[in-house]
Coordinates of C-alpha atoms in Angstrom, one line a residue:
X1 CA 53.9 16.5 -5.4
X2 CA 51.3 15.1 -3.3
X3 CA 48.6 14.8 -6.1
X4 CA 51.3 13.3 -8.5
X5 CA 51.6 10.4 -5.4
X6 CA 48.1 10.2 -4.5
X7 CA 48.0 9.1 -8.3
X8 CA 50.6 7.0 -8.6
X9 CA 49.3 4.9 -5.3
X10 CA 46.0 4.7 -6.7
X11 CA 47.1 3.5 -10.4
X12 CA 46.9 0.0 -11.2
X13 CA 50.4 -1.6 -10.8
X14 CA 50.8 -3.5 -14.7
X15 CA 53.2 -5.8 -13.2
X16 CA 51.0 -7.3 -10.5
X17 CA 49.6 -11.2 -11.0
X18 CA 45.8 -12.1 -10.5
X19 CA 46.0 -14.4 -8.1
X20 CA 42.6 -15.0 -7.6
X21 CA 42.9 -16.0 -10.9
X22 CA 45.4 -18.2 -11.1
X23 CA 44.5 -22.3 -11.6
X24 CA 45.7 -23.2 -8.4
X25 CA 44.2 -26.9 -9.0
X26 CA 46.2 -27.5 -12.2
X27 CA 49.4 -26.4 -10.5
X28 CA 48.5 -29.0 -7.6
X29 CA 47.4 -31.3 -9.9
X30 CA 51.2 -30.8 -12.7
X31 CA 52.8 -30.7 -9.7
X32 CA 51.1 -34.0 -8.2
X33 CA 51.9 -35.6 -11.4
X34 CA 55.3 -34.6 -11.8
X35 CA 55.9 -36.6 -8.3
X36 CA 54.7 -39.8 -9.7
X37 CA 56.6 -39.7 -12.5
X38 CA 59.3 -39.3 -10.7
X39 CA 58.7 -41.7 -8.6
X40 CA 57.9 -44.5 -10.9
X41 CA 60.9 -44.0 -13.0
X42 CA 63.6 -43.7 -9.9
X43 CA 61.5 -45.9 -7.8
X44 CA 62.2 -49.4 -8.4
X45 CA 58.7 -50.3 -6.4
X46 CA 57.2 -47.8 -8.5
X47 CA 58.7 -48.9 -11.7
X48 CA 57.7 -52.6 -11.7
X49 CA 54.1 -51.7 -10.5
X50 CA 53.8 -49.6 -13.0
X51 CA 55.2 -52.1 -15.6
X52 CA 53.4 -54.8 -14.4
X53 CA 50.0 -52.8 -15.1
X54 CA 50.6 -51.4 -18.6
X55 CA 49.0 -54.5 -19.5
X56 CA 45.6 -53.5 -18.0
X57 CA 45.8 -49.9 -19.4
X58 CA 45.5 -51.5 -23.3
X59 CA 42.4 -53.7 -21.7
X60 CA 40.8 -50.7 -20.3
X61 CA 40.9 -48.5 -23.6
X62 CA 39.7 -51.7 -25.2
X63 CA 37.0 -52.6 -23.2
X64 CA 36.0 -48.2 -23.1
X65 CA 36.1 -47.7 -27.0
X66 CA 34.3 -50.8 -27.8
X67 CA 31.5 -50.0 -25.3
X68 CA 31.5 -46.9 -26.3
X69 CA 31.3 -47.1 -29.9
X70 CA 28.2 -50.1 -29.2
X71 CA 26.2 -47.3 -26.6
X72 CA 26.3 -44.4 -28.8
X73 CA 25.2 -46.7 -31.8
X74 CA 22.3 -48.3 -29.3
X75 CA 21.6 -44.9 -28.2
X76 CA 20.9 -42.9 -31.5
X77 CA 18.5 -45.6 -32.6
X78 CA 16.8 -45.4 -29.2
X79 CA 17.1 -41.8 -28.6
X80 CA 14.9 -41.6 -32.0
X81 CA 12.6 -44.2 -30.9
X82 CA 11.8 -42.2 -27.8
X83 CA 11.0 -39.3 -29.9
X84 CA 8.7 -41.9 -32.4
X85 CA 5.0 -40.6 -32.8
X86 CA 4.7 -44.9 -32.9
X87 CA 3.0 -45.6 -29.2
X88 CA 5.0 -49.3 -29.0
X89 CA 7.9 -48.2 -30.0
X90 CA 7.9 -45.0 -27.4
X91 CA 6.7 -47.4 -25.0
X92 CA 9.4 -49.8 -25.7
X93 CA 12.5 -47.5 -25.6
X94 CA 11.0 -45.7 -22.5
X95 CA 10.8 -48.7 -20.6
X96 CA 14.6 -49.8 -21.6
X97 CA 15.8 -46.2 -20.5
X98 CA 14.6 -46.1 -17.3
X99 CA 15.0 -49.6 -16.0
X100 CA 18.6 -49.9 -17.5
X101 CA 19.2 -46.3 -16.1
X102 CA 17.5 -47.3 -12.9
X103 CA 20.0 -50.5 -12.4
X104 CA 23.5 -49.7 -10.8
X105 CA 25.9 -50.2 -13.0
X106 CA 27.6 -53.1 -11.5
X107 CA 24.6 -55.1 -10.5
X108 CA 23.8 -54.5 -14.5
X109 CA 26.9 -55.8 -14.9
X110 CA 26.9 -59.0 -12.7
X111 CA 23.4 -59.9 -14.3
X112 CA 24.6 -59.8 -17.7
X113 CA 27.3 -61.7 -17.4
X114 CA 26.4 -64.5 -15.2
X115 CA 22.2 -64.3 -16.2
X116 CA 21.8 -63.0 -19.2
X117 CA 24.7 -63.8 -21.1
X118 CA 24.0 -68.0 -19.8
X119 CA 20.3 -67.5 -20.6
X120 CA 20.6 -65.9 -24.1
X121 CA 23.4 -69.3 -24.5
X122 CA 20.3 -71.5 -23.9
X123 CA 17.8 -69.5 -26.3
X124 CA 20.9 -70.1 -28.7
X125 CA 21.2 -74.2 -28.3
X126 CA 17.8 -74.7 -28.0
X127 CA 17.3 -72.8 -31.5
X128 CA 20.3 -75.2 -33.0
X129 CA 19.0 -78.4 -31.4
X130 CA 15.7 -77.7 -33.2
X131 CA 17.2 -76.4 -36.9
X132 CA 19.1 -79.7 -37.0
X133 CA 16.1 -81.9 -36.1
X134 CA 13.7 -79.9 -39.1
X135 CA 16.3 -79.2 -41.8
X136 CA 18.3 -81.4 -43.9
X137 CA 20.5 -79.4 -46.1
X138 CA 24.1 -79.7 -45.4
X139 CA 24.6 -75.9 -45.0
X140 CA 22.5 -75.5 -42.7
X141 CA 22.6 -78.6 -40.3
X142 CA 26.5 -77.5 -40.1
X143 CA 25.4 -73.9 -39.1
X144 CA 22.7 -75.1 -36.5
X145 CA 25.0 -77.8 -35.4
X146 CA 27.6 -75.1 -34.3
X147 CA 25.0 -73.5 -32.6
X148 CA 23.3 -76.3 -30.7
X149 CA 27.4 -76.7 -29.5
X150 CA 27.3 -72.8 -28.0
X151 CA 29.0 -72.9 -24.8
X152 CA 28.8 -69.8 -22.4
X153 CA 33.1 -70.2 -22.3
X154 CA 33.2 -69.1 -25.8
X155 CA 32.1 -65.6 -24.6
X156 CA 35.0 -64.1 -22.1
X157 CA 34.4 -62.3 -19.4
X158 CA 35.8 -59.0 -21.3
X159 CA 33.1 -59.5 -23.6
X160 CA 30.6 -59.4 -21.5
X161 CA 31.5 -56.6 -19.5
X162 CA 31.8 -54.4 -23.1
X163 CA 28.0 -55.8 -23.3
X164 CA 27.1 -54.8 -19.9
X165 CA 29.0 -50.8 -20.4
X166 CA 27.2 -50.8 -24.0
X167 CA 24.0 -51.5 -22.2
X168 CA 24.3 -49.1 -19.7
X169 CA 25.7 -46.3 -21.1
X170 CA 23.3 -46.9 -24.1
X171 CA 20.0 -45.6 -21.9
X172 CA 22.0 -42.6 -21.0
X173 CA 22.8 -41.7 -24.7
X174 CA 19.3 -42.5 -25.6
X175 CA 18.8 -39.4 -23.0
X176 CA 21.5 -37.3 -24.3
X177 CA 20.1 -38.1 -28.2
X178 CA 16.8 -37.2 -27.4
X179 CA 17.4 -33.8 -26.0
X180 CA 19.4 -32.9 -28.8
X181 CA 16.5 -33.9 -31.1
X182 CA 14.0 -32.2 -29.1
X183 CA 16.0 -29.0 -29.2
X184 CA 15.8 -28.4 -32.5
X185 CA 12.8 -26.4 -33.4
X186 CA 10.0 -27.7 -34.8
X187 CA 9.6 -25.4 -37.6
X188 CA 12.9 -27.1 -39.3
X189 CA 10.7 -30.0 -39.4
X190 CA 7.9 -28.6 -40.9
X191 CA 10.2 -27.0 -43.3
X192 CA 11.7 -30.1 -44.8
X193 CA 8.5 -31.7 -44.9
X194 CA 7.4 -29.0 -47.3
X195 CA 10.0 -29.2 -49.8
X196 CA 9.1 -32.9 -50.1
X197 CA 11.6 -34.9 -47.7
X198 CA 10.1 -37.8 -46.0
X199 CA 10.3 -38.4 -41.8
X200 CA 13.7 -40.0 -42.5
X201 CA 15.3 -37.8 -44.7
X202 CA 14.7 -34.4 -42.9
X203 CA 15.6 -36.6 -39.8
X204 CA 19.2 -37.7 -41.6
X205 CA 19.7 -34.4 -43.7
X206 CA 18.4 -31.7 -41.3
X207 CA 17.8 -32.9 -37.6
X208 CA 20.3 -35.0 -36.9
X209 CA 23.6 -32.6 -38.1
X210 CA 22.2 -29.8 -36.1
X211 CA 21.2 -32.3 -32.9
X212 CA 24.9 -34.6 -32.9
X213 CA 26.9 -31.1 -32.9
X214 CA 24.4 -29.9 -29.9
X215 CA 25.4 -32.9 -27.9
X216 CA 29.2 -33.3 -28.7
X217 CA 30.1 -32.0 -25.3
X218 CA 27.8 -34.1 -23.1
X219 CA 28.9 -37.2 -25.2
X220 CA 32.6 -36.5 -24.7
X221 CA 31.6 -36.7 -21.0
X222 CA 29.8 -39.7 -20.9
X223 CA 32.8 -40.9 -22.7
X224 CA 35.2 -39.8 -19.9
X225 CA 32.6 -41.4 -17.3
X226 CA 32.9 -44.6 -19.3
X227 CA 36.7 -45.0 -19.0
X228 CA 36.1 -45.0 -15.4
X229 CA 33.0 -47.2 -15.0
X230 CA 35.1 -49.8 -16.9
X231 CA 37.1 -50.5 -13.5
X232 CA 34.0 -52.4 -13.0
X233 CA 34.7 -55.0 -15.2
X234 CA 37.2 -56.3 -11.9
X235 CA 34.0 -57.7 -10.4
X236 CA 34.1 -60.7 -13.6
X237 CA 37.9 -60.7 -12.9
X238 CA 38.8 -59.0 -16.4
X239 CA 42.6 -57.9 -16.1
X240 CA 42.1 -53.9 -16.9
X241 CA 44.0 -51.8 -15.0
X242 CA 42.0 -52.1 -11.7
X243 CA 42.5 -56.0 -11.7
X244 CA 45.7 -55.9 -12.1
X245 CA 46.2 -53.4 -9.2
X246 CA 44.6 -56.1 -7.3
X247 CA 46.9 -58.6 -7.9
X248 CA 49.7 -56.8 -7.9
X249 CA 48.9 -55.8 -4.2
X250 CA 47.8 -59.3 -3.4
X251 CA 51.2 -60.4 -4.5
X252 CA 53.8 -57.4 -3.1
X253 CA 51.4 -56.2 -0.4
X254 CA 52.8 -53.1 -1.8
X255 CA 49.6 -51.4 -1.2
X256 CA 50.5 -47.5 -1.2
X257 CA 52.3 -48.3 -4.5
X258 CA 50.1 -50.2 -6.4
X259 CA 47.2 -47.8 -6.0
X260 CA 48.9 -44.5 -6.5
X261 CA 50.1 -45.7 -9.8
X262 CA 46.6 -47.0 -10.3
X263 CA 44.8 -43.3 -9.5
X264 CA 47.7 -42.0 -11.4
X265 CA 47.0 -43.6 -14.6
X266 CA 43.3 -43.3 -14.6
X267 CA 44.0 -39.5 -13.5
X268 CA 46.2 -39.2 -16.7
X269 CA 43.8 -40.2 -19.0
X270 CA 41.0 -38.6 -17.8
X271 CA 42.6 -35.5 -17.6
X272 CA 43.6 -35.3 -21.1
X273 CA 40.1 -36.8 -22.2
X274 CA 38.2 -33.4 -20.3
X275 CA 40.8 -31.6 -21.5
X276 CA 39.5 -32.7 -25.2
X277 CA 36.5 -31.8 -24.2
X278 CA 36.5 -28.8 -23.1
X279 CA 38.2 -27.9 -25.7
X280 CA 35.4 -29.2 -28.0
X281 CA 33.3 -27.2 -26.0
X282 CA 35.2 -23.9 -27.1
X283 CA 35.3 -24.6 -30.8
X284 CA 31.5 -25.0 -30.8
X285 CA 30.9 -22.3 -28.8
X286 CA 32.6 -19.9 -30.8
X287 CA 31.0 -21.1 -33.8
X288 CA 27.4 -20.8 -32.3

């Protein structure tokens, strides 16, 4: 009888929960989550807050996706130029990465739009002031007479933020690019280059399939990063969801309202954008 309790203390009990292993931090996080919704739709502070700044949460996905889209297109090209056997155009994209990546992202953002942005205006109406002084052909006088008229109000400040993210994120995608390029083995190269591909064809049919699916993950990140970096575009006054947390509190001075719906809505949505990509992160690995 003894033995048969000995073994009975000492056998694993089936029923028992891991709770070492319980995601304590998603059950903080639901149950965080839960409250605010609550709140905003029994709340009648929380409710109108959180009506008033729908409006910035369609800016905000604007302003993200459209950067985004612009900084991974910028950032293949340069990611490849930084791998280029060409010393000028190395040199070139080097020197973009690392003073774009050496540039906070708000003071990149600030220079574009109230530097670059006028300065690039003036390149723009000096080059239509000249085109309609040299050329006389209807067409054309019209098209360099449209452009000796650029003003910098005809680019919003949106716009120019989407610039600035596309920019900045670009040099960091250049990065991201390039180690997936470089990680591929050098024999692959080789290969193609045997059977008769040119540089640009092993680099489009071979590389580049293996290298994109490599860095998947680490783009879905930088796209996560980017949602949030877009707050920044309240320094040029552009109504995401930020802004308008701003002057919702300027004109309630319902501070503990309007930013706890502000957190919560940039919580929800980069929640469920790691979420994506970790699960990203699974598929591929269990394909490797």
């Amino acid at each position: 009888m003894l033995n048969e309790e000995a073994a009975q203390e000492k056998a694993p009990n089936a029923k028992s929960i891991p709770w070492e292993k319980v995601p304590w931090w998603v059950i903080i996080l639901v149950a965080l989550g839960a409250f605010l919704t609550y709140l905003i739709m029994a709340n009648p502070n929380y409710h109108d807050t959180f009506n008033y700044l729908k409006a910035g949460v369609v800016m905000t996905l604007r302003i993200t996706f459209t950067a985004y889209i612009f900084a991974v297109s910028a950032g293949l090209l340069i990611g490849l130029a930084r791998t280029s056997k060409n010393k000028i155009i190395y040199t070139l994209a080097t020197l973009y990465v690392e003073v774009v990546r050496g540039i906070p992202m708000v003071v990149l953002m600030l220079y574009v739009a109230f530097a670059l942005v006028p300065a690039a205006v003036g390149v723009i109406k000096s080059f239509g002031g000249w085109g309609v002084a040299h050329f006389q052909n209807a067409i054309l006088r019209d098209v360099f007479t449209a452009l000796s008229h650029a003003s910098t109000r005809d680019l919003p400040m949106n716009v120019r933020a989407i610039i600035a993210l596309a920019m900045g994120y670009a040099a960091f995608e250049a990065e991201v690019f390039r180690a997936g390029i470089q990680s591929i083995g050098r024999g692959q190269m080789e290969a193609a280059l045997s059977l008769g591909m040119n540089y640009f064809q092993a680099m489009r049919f071979v590389i580049l399939p293996q290298a994109v699916r490599r860095v998947l993950p680490p783009l879905g990140n930088d796209f996560v990063a980017l949602l949030k970096d877009s707050s920044l575009a309240t320094v040029l006054a552009v109504r995401e969801i930020t802004q308008m947390g701003r002057l919702r509190r300027a004109s309630t001075f319902r501070v503990m309202e309007t930013f706890n719906v502000v957190a919560y809505l940039y919580l929800s949505m980069t929640l469920l954008l790691s979420g994506m990509v970790r699960y990203l992160e699974q598929r591929l690995k269990i394909k490797e």
